[in-house]
Short mmCIF file of C-alpha atoms and ligand atoms in Angstrom, two decimals:
data_model
loop_
_atom_site.label_atom_id
_atom_site.label_comp_id
_atom_site.label_asym_id
_atom_site.label_seq_id
_atom_site.Cartn_x
_atom_site.Cartn_y
_atom_site.Cartn_z
CA UNK A 16 -37.23 -21.37 0.10
CA UNK A 17 -34.98 -24.02 -1.42
CA UNK A 18 -35.70 -27.26 0.21
CA UNK A 19 -32.46 -29.00 1.50
CA UNK A 20 -31.21 -30.36 4.47
CA UNK A 21 -28.84 -27.92 5.32
CA UNK A 22 -29.16 -25.43 8.18
CA UNK A 23 -29.05 -21.77 7.91
CA UNK A 24 -26.13 -21.57 10.23
CA UNK A 25 -23.60 -24.47 10.24
CA UNK A 26 -21.93 -24.21 14.13
CA UNK A 27 -19.28 -26.51 15.22
CA UNK A 28 -18.56 -28.00 18.83
CA UNK A 29 -15.63 -26.52 20.87
CA UNK A 30 -14.23 -29.79 20.43
CA UNK A 31 -14.02 -29.59 16.53
CA UNK A 32 -12.47 -26.42 16.89
CA UNK A 33 -8.88 -26.13 14.70
CA UNK A 34 -6.32 -27.17 17.29
CA UNK A 35 -3.37 -26.01 14.84
CA UNK A 36 -2.81 -23.21 12.81
CA UNK A 37 -2.23 -24.59 9.23
CA UNK A 38 0.90 -23.20 7.32
CA UNK A 39 -0.02 -23.14 3.37
CA UNK A 40 3.37 -22.54 2.69
CA UNK A 41 4.70 -25.71 3.37
CA UNK A 42 2.65 -27.02 0.55
CA UNK A 43 3.97 -24.74 -1.55
CA UNK A 44 6.48 -25.69 -4.34
CA UNK A 45 7.49 -22.54 -5.40
CA UNK A 46 7.74 -20.86 -2.03
CA UNK A 47 6.95 -16.76 -1.53
CA UNK A 48 9.90 -14.63 -1.66
CA UNK A 49 12.07 -13.94 1.51
CA UNK A 50 11.85 -10.65 3.15
CA UNK A 51 15.30 -8.65 2.29
CA UNK A 52 17.11 -6.00 4.10
CA UNK A 53 16.76 -2.67 2.62
CA UNK A 54 20.81 -2.36 2.90
CA UNK A 55 21.86 -5.09 1.95
CA UNK A 56 19.17 -7.07 -0.63
CA UNK A 57 19.79 -10.06 1.45
CA UNK A 58 17.45 -12.29 3.13
CA UNK A 59 16.44 -11.10 6.72
CA UNK A 60 18.00 -13.21 9.22
CA UNK A 61 15.64 -13.83 12.29
CA UNK A 62 18.34 -11.75 14.63
CA UNK A 63 17.77 -8.92 12.03
CA UNK A 64 13.83 -8.74 12.75
CA UNK A 65 14.56 -9.33 16.45
CA UNK A 66 14.39 -5.50 17.33
CA UNK A 67 11.12 -4.92 15.37
CA UNK A 68 9.24 -8.36 16.01
CA UNK A 69 8.87 -10.79 18.84
CA UNK A 70 10.77 -13.86 18.97
CA UNK A 71 7.94 -16.69 18.31
CA UNK A 72 6.34 -14.60 15.50
CA UNK A 73 9.85 -14.51 13.87
CA UNK A 74 10.07 -17.85 14.04
CA UNK A 75 6.38 -18.31 12.23
CA UNK A 76 7.29 -15.65 9.67
CA UNK A 77 10.71 -17.33 8.40
CA UNK A 78 9.11 -20.89 8.20
CA UNK A 79 8.19 -22.07 4.97
CA UNK A 80 8.04 -25.81 5.66
CA UNK A 81 6.13 -26.59 9.07
CA UNK A 82 2.88 -27.50 8.43
CA UNK A 83 0.84 -27.03 11.15
CA UNK A 84 1.87 -24.88 14.15
CA UNK A 85 0.07 -25.90 17.56
CA UNK A 86 -2.64 -23.15 18.87
CA UNK A 87 -1.57 -22.58 22.61
CA UNK A 88 -4.23 -23.44 25.25
CA UNK A 89 -4.39 -19.60 26.57
CA UNK A 90 -5.24 -18.60 22.69
CA UNK A 91 -7.60 -21.44 22.36
CA UNK A 92 -9.36 -20.27 25.66
CA UNK A 93 -10.05 -17.10 24.35
CA UNK A 94 -10.80 -17.87 20.99
CA UNK A 95 -13.79 -20.14 22.62
CA UNK A 96 -15.31 -16.72 23.92
CA UNK A 97 -16.50 -15.82 20.27
CA UNK A 98 -15.60 -18.87 17.77
CA UNK A 99 -16.33 -21.22 16.32
CA UNK A 100 -17.87 -18.49 13.98
CA UNK A 101 -21.11 -19.44 12.20
CA UNK A 102 -20.86 -20.79 8.26
CA UNK A 103 -24.16 -19.32 7.16
CA UNK A 104 -26.27 -20.69 4.08
CA UNK A 105 -28.00 -17.46 2.70
CA UNK A 106 -30.96 -19.14 1.72
CA UNK A 107 -32.48 -15.26 1.74
CA UNK A 108 -30.27 -13.94 -0.43
CA UNK A 109 -30.47 -16.68 -2.85
CA UNK A 110 -34.09 -16.54 -2.99
CA UNK A 111 -34.12 -12.58 -3.49
CA UNK A 112 -31.55 -12.96 -6.46
CA UNK A 113 -33.43 -15.70 -7.59
CA UNK A 114 -30.27 -17.83 -8.33
CA UNK A 115 -29.55 -21.28 -8.53
CA UNK A 116 -26.25 -20.72 -6.49
CA UNK A 117 -25.67 -21.91 -3.15
CA UNK A 118 -24.38 -19.40 -1.01
CA UNK A 119 -22.35 -19.49 2.44
CA UNK A 120 -20.40 -17.19 4.06
CA UNK A 121 -18.06 -17.62 6.82
CA UNK A 122 -19.08 -14.58 9.41
CA UNK A 123 -16.26 -12.85 11.50
CA UNK A 124 -18.26 -10.09 12.91
CA UNK A 125 -19.42 -11.77 16.14
CA UNK A 126 -17.11 -10.06 18.58
CA UNK A 127 -16.85 -6.25 20.09
CA UNK A 128 -14.06 -5.45 17.60
CA UNK A 129 -16.48 -6.45 14.81
CA UNK A 130 -14.05 -8.18 12.27
CA UNK A 131 -11.56 -11.08 11.70
CA UNK A 132 -8.57 -9.08 12.96
CA UNK A 133 -8.90 -10.39 16.63
CA UNK A 134 -7.90 -13.86 15.32
CA UNK A 135 -4.41 -12.38 14.85
CA UNK A 136 -4.33 -9.61 17.38
CA UNK A 137 -4.93 -12.47 20.33
CA UNK A 138 -2.24 -14.77 18.95
CA UNK A 139 0.32 -11.86 18.67
CA UNK A 140 -0.53 -10.33 22.09
CA UNK A 141 0.00 -13.81 23.50
CA UNK A 142 3.79 -13.95 22.07
CA UNK A 143 4.66 -10.38 23.36
CA UNK A 144 3.42 -11.12 26.74
CA UNK A 145 5.45 -14.29 26.89
CA UNK A 146 8.22 -12.66 25.49
CA UNK A 147 8.13 -10.51 28.58
CA UNK A 148 7.27 -6.93 26.49
CA UNK A 149 6.04 -4.15 28.12
CA UNK A 150 3.55 -3.34 25.07
CA UNK A 151 3.44 -3.18 21.26
CA UNK A 152 3.14 -0.70 18.87
CA UNK A 153 0.92 -0.76 16.00
CA UNK A 154 -0.84 1.04 12.65
CA UNK A 155 -4.56 0.47 11.59
CA UNK A 156 -6.51 1.71 8.98
CA UNK A 157 -10.14 1.45 8.97
CA UNK A 158 -9.33 0.90 12.78
CA UNK A 159 -10.46 -2.59 13.03
CA UNK A 160 -7.27 -3.76 13.50
CA UNK A 161 -6.73 -1.43 16.14
CA UNK A 162 -9.38 -2.06 17.98
CA UNK A 163 -8.82 -5.99 18.14
CA UNK A 164 -5.32 -5.33 19.05
CA UNK A 165 -6.28 -2.84 21.97
CA UNK A 166 -9.05 -6.01 22.89
CA UNK A 167 -6.13 -8.55 22.75
CA UNK A 168 -3.75 -6.44 24.57
CA UNK A 169 -6.01 -5.51 27.32
CA UNK A 170 -6.76 -9.56 27.77
CA UNK A 171 -2.90 -9.98 28.51
CA UNK A 172 -2.23 -6.39 30.28
CA UNK A 173 -0.21 -5.26 27.64
CA UNK A 174 0.33 -1.33 26.62
CA UNK A 175 -0.51 -0.76 23.28
CA UNK A 176 0.16 2.39 20.86
CA UNK A 177 -1.90 2.67 17.80
CA UNK A 178 -1.22 4.88 15.01
CA UNK A 179 -4.34 5.57 13.12
CA UNK A 180 -4.81 6.57 9.31
CA UNK A 181 -5.68 10.25 9.60
CA UNK A 182 -8.74 9.95 7.40
CA UNK A 183 -10.11 7.05 9.25
CA UNK A 184 -9.15 8.82 12.85
CA UNK A 185 -10.96 11.88 11.69
CA UNK A 186 -14.36 9.97 10.02
CA UNK A 187 -14.26 7.39 12.66
CA UNK A 188 -14.32 8.84 15.79
CA UNK A 189 -15.82 6.23 18.01
CA UNK A 190 -13.77 3.41 16.65
CA UNK A 191 -10.77 5.85 18.48
CA UNK A 192 -13.08 5.95 21.96
CA UNK A 193 -13.33 1.60 21.59
CA UNK A 194 -9.67 1.36 21.43
CA UNK A 195 -9.15 4.00 24.20
CA UNK A 196 -11.68 2.07 26.38
CA UNK A 197 -9.42 -0.88 26.23
CA UNK A 198 -6.70 1.24 27.22
CA UNK A 199 -4.81 1.63 23.87
CA UNK A 200 -3.49 5.45 23.26
CA UNK A 201 -4.53 6.70 19.75
CA UNK A 202 -2.36 8.93 17.57
CA UNK A 203 -3.49 10.35 13.97
CA UNK A 204 -0.94 9.39 11.26
CA UNK A 205 1.02 10.83 10.27
CA UNK A 206 1.87 12.57 13.23
CA UNK A 207 4.36 14.80 14.60
CA UNK A 208 5.62 12.38 17.10
CA UNK A 209 8.37 10.35 15.27
CA UNK A 210 10.84 11.39 12.70
CA UNK A 211 9.18 9.87 10.02
CA UNK A 212 5.95 11.52 10.60
CA UNK A 213 7.45 14.74 10.70
CA UNK A 214 9.62 14.14 7.26
CA UNK A 215 6.04 12.79 5.57
CA UNK A 216 3.91 15.75 6.49
CA UNK A 217 6.97 17.94 5.49
CA UNK A 218 6.96 16.41 1.81
CA UNK A 219 2.98 16.16 1.83
CA UNK A 220 1.26 18.83 4.11
CA UNK A 221 -2.28 18.36 4.75
CA UNK A 222 -1.94 14.35 3.65
CA UNK A 223 -4.53 12.01 5.31
CA UNK A 224 -2.43 9.27 5.63
CA UNK A 225 -2.16 6.07 4.21
CA UNK A 226 -1.47 2.71 6.24
CA UNK A 227 2.10 2.61 4.58
CA UNK A 228 2.51 6.08 6.96
CA UNK A 229 1.43 4.65 9.75
CA UNK A 230 3.17 1.38 9.62
CA UNK A 231 6.66 3.49 9.46
CA UNK A 232 5.71 5.59 12.66
CA UNK A 233 4.67 2.65 14.61
CA UNK A 234 7.73 0.56 13.72
CA UNK A 235 9.84 3.56 14.44
CA UNK A 236 8.05 3.91 17.76
CA UNK A 237 8.83 0.24 18.67
CA UNK A 238 12.42 0.17 17.72
CA UNK A 239 12.98 3.22 19.85
CA UNK A 240 11.31 2.36 22.99
CA UNK A 241 12.53 -0.15 25.20
CA UNK A 242 10.47 -3.32 25.78
CA UNK A 243 8.21 -2.99 22.80
CA UNK A 244 7.85 -4.70 19.35
CA UNK A 245 5.79 -3.39 16.68
CA UNK A 246 2.84 -6.02 15.41
CA UNK A 247 0.94 -5.90 11.85
CA UNK A 248 -2.54 -6.87 11.35
CA UNK A 249 -1.97 -8.52 7.31
CA UNK A 250 0.38 -8.57 4.78
CA UNK A 251 2.81 -10.97 6.89
CA UNK A 252 3.12 -14.58 6.77
CA UNK A 253 2.36 -15.04 10.64
CA UNK A 254 -1.05 -13.33 10.29
CA UNK A 255 -2.36 -15.54 7.27
CA UNK A 256 -1.10 -18.35 9.72
CA UNK A 257 -3.28 -17.17 12.43
CA UNK A 258 -6.42 -16.49 10.15
CA UNK A 259 -6.11 -20.10 8.82
CA UNK A 260 -8.35 -20.62 11.65
CA UNK A 261 -11.34 -19.16 9.44
CA UNK A 262 -10.82 -21.51 6.75
CA UNK A 263 -10.30 -24.58 8.73
CA UNK A 264 -13.75 -24.18 10.79
CA UNK A 265 -14.86 -23.33 7.47
CA UNK A 266 -13.81 -26.61 5.55
CA UNK A 267 -14.71 -28.67 8.70
CA UNK A 268 -18.55 -27.27 8.52
CA UNK A 269 -18.67 -27.95 4.95
CA UNK A 270 -17.33 -31.70 5.03
CA UNK A 271 -19.65 -32.37 7.88
CA UNK A 272 -22.56 -31.75 5.10
CA UNK A 273 -20.47 -33.15 2.23
CA UNK A 274 -20.42 -29.60 0.68
CA UNK A 275 -17.64 -28.79 -1.77
CA UNK A 276 -17.14 -25.23 -3.11
CA UNK A 277 -16.75 -24.30 -6.51
CA UNK A 278 -15.87 -20.84 -5.89
CA UNK A 279 -14.65 -19.25 -2.95
CA UNK A 280 -14.28 -15.45 -2.59
CA UNK A 281 -12.38 -13.20 -0.29
CA UNK A 282 -11.72 -9.29 0.02
CA UNK A 283 -7.96 -8.47 -0.10
CA UNK A 284 -6.29 -5.39 1.73
CA UNK A 285 -3.06 -7.16 2.49
CA UNK A 286 -4.44 -10.54 2.34
CA UNK A 287 -5.08 -12.06 5.93
CA UNK A 288 -8.87 -13.01 5.63
CA UNK A 289 -8.78 -14.10 2.11
CA UNK A 290 -5.43 -16.18 3.01
CA UNK A 291 -6.89 -17.52 6.10
CA UNK A 292 -10.27 -18.67 4.38
CA UNK A 293 -8.49 -20.54 1.37
CA UNK A 294 -5.76 -22.05 3.49
CA UNK A 295 -7.12 -25.74 3.64
CA UNK A 296 -8.69 -25.34 0.42
CA UNK A 297 -5.62 -24.41 -1.42
CA UNK A 298 -3.72 -26.52 0.55
CA UNK A 299 -5.79 -29.30 -1.32
CA UNK A 300 -5.22 -27.38 -4.70
CA UNK A 301 -1.15 -27.39 -3.85
CA UNK A 302 -1.36 -31.04 -3.26
CA UNK A 303 -3.26 -31.60 -6.36
CA UNK A 304 -6.88 -33.13 -4.19
CA UNK A 305 -8.84 -30.75 -5.26
CA UNK A 306 -9.74 -27.90 -7.55
CA UNK A 307 -11.56 -24.79 -6.41
CA UNK A 308 -11.84 -21.38 -8.00
CA UNK A 309 -10.59 -18.69 -5.93
CA UNK A 310 -11.15 -14.76 -6.11
CA UNK A 311 -9.56 -12.18 -4.57
CA UNK A 312 -11.82 -8.62 -4.57
CA UNK A 313 -9.89 -5.45 -4.08
CA UNK A 314 -11.09 -1.94 -4.70
CA UNK A 315 -10.52 -0.33 -7.94
CA UNK A 316 -9.26 2.83 -6.09
CA UNK A 317 -6.19 0.97 -4.91
CA UNK A 318 -5.69 -2.31 -6.93
CA UNK A 319 -2.34 -3.78 -6.07
CA UNK A 320 -3.04 -7.56 -7.35
CA UNK A 321 -5.10 -6.39 -10.69
CA UNK A 322 -3.04 -3.15 -11.72
CA UNK A 323 -0.09 -3.49 -9.77
CA UNK A 324 3.52 -5.29 -10.81
CA UNK A 325 5.04 -8.00 -9.07
CA UNK A 326 8.27 -6.98 -7.44
CA UNK A 327 10.51 -6.07 -4.30
CA UNK A 328 8.93 -2.80 -2.69
CA UNK A 329 9.16 -1.42 0.75
CA UNK A 330 6.07 -2.56 3.28
CA UNK A 331 5.44 1.22 4.49
CA UNK A 332 5.95 4.67 2.97
CA UNK A 333 8.93 5.58 5.18
CA UNK A 334 11.01 3.07 3.82
CA UNK A 335 12.30 1.64 7.29
CA UNK A 336 10.54 -2.02 6.92
CA UNK A 337 12.15 -5.16 4.75
CA UNK A 338 11.38 -5.55 1.27
CA UNK A 339 8.83 -7.71 0.59
CA UNK A 340 8.09 -9.24 -2.84
CA UNK A 341 4.73 -8.53 -4.06
CA UNK A 342 2.00 -7.25 -6.02
CA UNK A 343 2.15 -3.53 -5.46
CA UNK A 344 1.12 0.18 -6.68
CA UNK A 345 4.34 1.53 -5.17
CA UNK A 346 4.73 2.32 -1.44
CA UNK A 347 4.09 5.88 -2.07
CA UNK A 348 0.80 5.05 -3.19
CA UNK A 349 -1.79 6.83 -1.21
CA UNK A 350 -5.36 6.08 -2.48
CA UNK A 351 -7.78 8.89 -2.99
CA UNK A 352 -9.18 10.51 0.04
CA UNK A 353 -12.52 9.59 -1.47
CA UNK A 354 -12.18 6.06 -1.14
CA UNK A 355 -14.32 5.04 2.27
CA UNK A 356 -13.66 1.88 2.93
CA UNK A 357 -10.58 -0.18 4.02
CA UNK A 358 -8.05 -1.81 1.84
CA UNK A 359 -6.47 1.01 1.56
CA UNK A 360 -2.90 -0.79 1.35
CA UNK A 361 -0.23 -0.51 -1.66
CA UNK A 362 0.56 -4.12 -1.40
CA UNK A 363 -0.07 -7.44 -0.80
CA UNK A 364 0.93 -10.70 0.99
CA UNK A 365 3.58 -12.20 -0.46
CA UNK A 366 2.22 -15.58 -0.18
CA UNK A 367 -0.90 -14.62 -1.60
CA UNK A 368 1.05 -12.81 -4.89
CA UNK A 369 3.14 -15.87 -5.29
CA UNK A 370 -0.22 -17.96 -5.68
CA UNK A 371 -1.57 -15.24 -8.17
CA UNK A 372 1.64 -15.02 -9.82
CA UNK A 373 1.33 -18.97 -10.25
CA UNK A 374 -2.02 -18.34 -11.52
CA UNK A 375 -3.36 -20.75 -8.47
CA UNK A 376 -6.06 -17.51 -8.03
CA UNK A 377 -7.80 -14.81 -9.61
CA UNK A 378 -8.19 -11.20 -8.47
CA UNK A 379 -10.77 -8.28 -9.80
CA UNK A 380 -11.56 -5.34 -8.57
CA UNK A 381 -14.49 -3.30 -7.77
CA UNK A 382 -15.99 0.23 -7.74
CA UNK A 383 -16.80 1.46 -4.45
CA UNK A 384 -20.35 2.68 -5.73
CA UNK A 385 -21.34 -0.78 -6.80
CA UNK A 386 -19.25 -2.31 -3.25
CA UNK A 387 -22.37 -0.21 -1.06
CA UNK A 388 -24.96 -0.87 -3.78
CA UNK A 389 -24.32 -4.57 -2.87
CA UNK A 390 -23.70 -4.08 1.01
CA UNK A 391 -26.77 -2.76 1.30
CA UNK A 392 -29.00 -4.93 -0.74
CA UNK A 393 -27.34 -7.78 1.86
CA UNK A 394 -28.07 -5.69 4.74
CA UNK A 395 -31.90 -5.83 3.65
CA UNK A 396 -31.89 -9.27 2.81
CA UNK A 397 -30.08 -11.07 5.15
CA UNK A 398 -30.12 -8.71 8.13
CA UNK A 399 -26.35 -7.84 8.41
CA UNK A 400 -25.11 -4.62 8.40
CA UNK A 401 -21.33 -5.53 6.37
CA UNK A 402 -18.20 -3.49 6.99
CA UNK A 403 -17.38 -1.91 3.62
CA UNK A 404 -14.43 -4.27 3.31
CA UNK A 405 -16.23 -7.47 3.28
CA UNK A 406 -18.43 -5.73 0.90
CA UNK A 407 -16.14 -5.98 -1.75
CA UNK A 408 -16.54 -10.01 -1.68
CA UNK A 409 -20.67 -9.43 -1.28
CA UNK A 410 -20.17 -7.68 -4.66
CA UNK A 411 -18.48 -10.51 -6.49
CA UNK A 412 -20.47 -13.16 -4.57
CA UNK A 413 -23.77 -11.62 -5.49
CA UNK A 414 -22.29 -10.92 -9.59
CA UNK A 415 -21.19 -14.86 -9.82
CA UNK A 416 -24.67 -15.95 -8.22
CA UNK A 417 -26.56 -13.73 -11.28
CA UNK A 418 -24.15 -15.67 -13.29
CA UNK A 419 -25.30 -18.71 -12.26
CA UNK A 420 -28.80 -17.29 -12.51
CA UNK A 421 -28.15 -16.87 -16.51
CA UNK A 422 -26.75 -19.92 -17.50
CA UNK A 423 -28.53 -22.30 -14.36
CA UNK A 424 -25.55 -23.83 -13.14
CA UNK A 425 -26.10 -24.84 -9.32
CA UNK A 426 -22.74 -23.95 -8.08
CA UNK A 427 -21.51 -23.34 -4.40
CA UNK A 428 -20.15 -20.35 -3.54
CA UNK A 429 -18.14 -19.59 -0.49
CA UNK A 430 -17.33 -16.09 0.68
CA UNK A 431 -15.70 -14.46 3.85
CA UNK A 432 -17.98 -12.09 5.53
CA UNK A 433 -14.84 -10.54 7.49
CA UNK A 434 -16.86 -7.75 9.74
CA UNK A 435 -19.70 -5.37 10.68
CA UNK A 436 -19.74 -1.66 9.59
CA UNK A 437 -21.47 0.08 12.34
CA UNK A 438 -18.42 2.54 12.24
CA UNK A 439 -18.71 2.71 8.53
CA UNK A 440 -21.66 5.06 8.85
CA UNK A 441 -20.30 8.16 7.33
CA UNK A 442 -19.31 5.92 3.97
CA UNK A 443 -22.63 4.83 4.10
CA UNK A 444 -24.31 8.06 4.86
CA UNK A 445 -22.26 9.39 1.41
CA UNK A 446 -23.68 6.82 -0.34
CA UNK A 447 -27.22 7.38 0.69
CA UNK A 448 -26.72 10.78 -0.06
CA UNK A 449 -25.41 10.41 -3.64
CA UNK A 450 -21.96 12.11 -2.70
CA UNK A 451 -19.80 8.96 -3.28
CA UNK A 452 -17.73 8.61 -6.09
CA UNK A 453 -15.66 6.25 -7.67
CA UNK A 454 -12.14 7.75 -8.39
CA UNK A 455 -10.14 5.34 -10.33
CA UNK A 456 -6.06 6.05 -10.65
CA UNK A 457 -5.47 6.50 -14.32
CA UNK A 458 -2.19 4.48 -15.79
CA UNK A 459 -0.40 7.55 -15.65
CA UNK A 460 -0.80 8.15 -12.16
CA UNK A 461 0.25 4.36 -11.32
CA UNK A 462 3.56 4.68 -13.30
CA UNK A 463 4.68 7.82 -11.46
CA UNK A 464 4.73 5.17 -8.22
CA UNK A 465 5.96 2.44 -10.32
CA UNK A 466 8.84 4.26 -11.62
CA UNK A 467 9.99 4.95 -7.90
CA UNK A 468 10.02 1.45 -6.92
CA UNK A 469 13.21 -0.15 -5.56
CA UNK A 470 15.33 -1.86 -8.44
CA UNK A 471 16.73 -5.36 -6.73
CA UNK A 472 18.98 -6.87 -8.97
C1 PLP B 209 -13.74 -5.72 8.10
C2 PLP B 209 -12.22 -6.35 7.06
N1 PLP B 209 -12.26 -6.94 5.97
C3 PLP B 209 -11.35 -7.00 5.36
C4 PLP B 209 -9.98 -6.16 6.04
C5 PLP B 209 -8.67 -6.34 5.16
O1 PLP B 209 -7.63 -6.97 5.67
P1 PLP B 209 -6.69 -7.96 5.06
O2 PLP B 209 -6.95 -8.35 3.84
O3 PLP B 209 -5.62 -8.24 5.69
O4 PLP B 209 -8.23 -9.45 5.59
C6 PLP B 209 -9.96 -5.21 7.01
C7 PLP B 209 -8.89 -4.53 7.00
O5 PLP B 209 -9.10 -3.61 7.27
C8 PLP B 209 -10.74 -5.11 7.35
O6 PLP B 209 -11.15 -4.27 8.36
#
């Protein structure tokens, strides 16, 4: 074992926890492209978004200039139940790999919802309650966001209606029960409950659903129900803002020991954990104070960054949401049902998309069997059973550490371990039984979806 003065786990004191979220956009010279009204193609105004989203969240969404937003006392009190999350030095993994690299991971799985999603869920529920709403609607893919939101809504006594992507609903009955335990109602999507769900089912009978479909249903439900608004667990600027708590804690912990990472790695579905983890580091990079290599990891079966186009697109399959400029595969794209993990979203955060477009971060894609191989390896060595999504980051962290073994470089690698995989045992089972395959869309398939992108002059 390396003989160093760094503890296995770097914890912060309560007094060292962030008191404000950091808004990365404030330091971007070229701001992310604005959301557009799908009818007029003009930037969405706050009043146009007001029927869909909560007021204070809209203000956060549209604010590209305020660098820090104070975290309300009620949210900080909730954070104290499960935060600060540990920054772990992966000594055991380093030794097993025989790498000179120093590996750290920020572990966000230490709460009942099992992932980082709770960081934004509690904030969004708080603002909904403050506005005097009855409840919120949402979609969930793998189930972590729905679980987190159910917990947050039950804490603030709000009604919570979740549309869960059908294949996850079937694969993960226990996730559904956790949500119901916290009082949420859960509907498999697409469903016959909404107009858009009925339309999608008529066009694609037997579809296993997608996040894009579920978003459309949840938005329709919110705008047609009195006292309800829609909330989203990723992609949006406001979600990245709340998730900055991950990066701010990480940076404070590293600074305590004068550690400067060389490489920062995170998995990317809609971009919220990665956007949160990298926020203060990217801020330094944008201000010219420091440099870091930042890598987004996505599944080869849903490769928005690496094979998508940077264009305006719908955030949902039903085309009811505003248009966002992002790396996208096309809002009709539905990843193969063989793809077990989350990270199934067709698009990407527009903030991260702009940073990637400017060459300020990299992206790579990985095959799911390689992801599960890394997940199992990590579980055996570090003792944590990782979520498949998080395991995308583990895969690339291991690969980078192995490169250091070849070159002898002592790089410092930090990655986001966003959650635990206890509800993903069907996927683990497939992997162990050799039933997991690596479906990767062909260029011809991707072109079909690309050709349907809306044309914005
Ligand atoms: C454990 C976990 N990690 C990562 C993600 C990816 O989401 P995002 O890119 O918004 O962080 C998800 C999404 O469901 C998740 O559940």
